[in-house]
Amino acid sequence: MTLQLDDLRVRHLGECRYDSPLAEMLSTKQTSPHYVAEGDRVLLEDTVSMLAEHRLPPARVPSFEGAGPRRKIYFDPARVTAGIVTCGGLCPGLNNVIRGLVQELAVHYKVKRILGFRNGLRGLTAEHRHDTVELTPAHVRGIHKDGGTILGSSRGGQDAEEMVDSLVLRGVDIMFVIGGDGGMRAATYLSDAIRARGLDIAVIGVPKTIDNDLPFTDQSFGFQSAFARATDFIASVSVEAASSPNGVGIVKLMGRHSGFIASYAALAANGADIVLIPEIPFAFEGPDGLLAHVEQRVRAKGHVVIVLAEGAGQDLLDQPGPQRNGRGTDASGNVKLGNVGELLKERIAAHLAAAGLAPTMRYIDPSYSIRSIAANAYDSVYCLRLAHAAVHAAMAGRTAAAVARWRRRFVHVPLSLMTSRRNQVDPDGDLWMSVLETTCQPAAFGSQPDREKVRTGFC
Ligand SMILES: Nc1ncnc2c1ncn2[C@@H]1O[C@H](COP(=O)(O)OP(=O)(O)OP(=O)(O)O)[C@@H](O)[C@H]1O
Ligand SMILES: O=P(O)(O)OC[C@H]1O[C@](O)(CO)[C@@H](O)[C@@H]1O
Ligand SMILES: [Mg+2]
């Protein structure tokens, strides 16, 4: 199914009748390479051939509504209450987004009441709906220097109707949901339940996750900070491996079912011999299997460095059964991953010993170390600008939408699209080509069962 222009339209709560306090700032604004004027749109596709396939005039090809302040807004700032919640795994930049939201709401729109709901969407259940914190610029002044989230986060499913009751009881007009695929899914259910009740409450998602597994955004915030931190561990394990006879350095990195952190960290560290990601299955055995390649690298250079995405090789661990992997799911329904790092260590150590290359194994699993840090400079700016875009969207009455950066422009993406599929590394894309060019590893290790085609199109 090819996306059409109407698939990318964002819902508006109604006519914007109030003058925006930022209207004066907009008087001279027009579209340029550095600004998307009100009413203009950002193309979904950015190559001549992809655009030509539509055989449509520019105004009809799929495009996103540009983000940014509007001259007229839907809500009366003097009477608005905003709510903020952070959900799912921690991610560098969460506090930066909270700070940006509060600053833009309070300072520029003069919104007087901003409620922080605690510990993820459980903070919107009947049990916790009154345990909120009033957020003011003074309260959030220095939080951007800290990792984590001052509001707390959690996993688990909550009832949409119960959450809507909380918004009504607390008088919330705008709800900002900062979350990953799960959080965006929850925001979708929340806005659906609000619409079914005919309520005038805007729900705006701010996509978040170190995994970068969200579609329709160039990168999710926190991803750059996480993979930058991961390069430190790759550097350490490379030193250990290079300083030991038949050294084998392995770093296992987060990313769930997407291999972006492993791919980018390996490219940034630029010293890995092998990168293993969930999107590309691998076999241990056989003349072109992984073990033969590891042995060849150890014989050639005396050591080997492997960057392993935590979601790689799950098929080698999976047992048949209802959850496919037999390990069940977490409170949010995410499949629990098996420890492919342990399997890799065992198989490589045994193979090299049998080949007469007694190995020195060095294994690092940074785990939470790459996501509990503060945002780096890039993500700090990105988070602040996403927060500004989210406030402008909400005040202009947009809802059931996320703010995202798409081809360098800030845009509004319907939540239904944000949850339509998982963003994964395209085995036929240029990122993976760069990894192969850097590691000189083969495109595949061992004879592959038919690889589950990674859905990398727009839909
Ligand atoms: N299928 C779902 N239906 C309703 N709500 C959901 C669903 N999945 C997740 N949620 C809600 O979203 C919250 C966050 O989801 P999850 O724990 O999967 O993390 P996430 O938002 O995907 O972030 P990350 O991927 O960075 O960990 C959950 O606590 C739950 O409240
Ligand atoms: O926070 P938990 O429940 O330990 O889950 C860890 C998962 O969360 C993430 O950090 C973000 O989704 C994944 O990369 C990782 O697999
Ligand atoms: Mg997720």
Coordinates of C-alpha atoms in Angstrom, one line a residue, residues 23-30 71:
A23 CA 2.3 36.2 15.8
E24 CA 4.6 39.2 15.6
M25 CA 7.6 36.9 15.2
L26 CA 5.9 35.4 12.2
S27 CA 5.0 38.5 10.3
T28 CA 7.9 38.2 7.8
K29 CA 8.2 34.4 7.8
Q30 CA 8.1 32.6 4.5
R71 CA -0.4 33.2 13.7

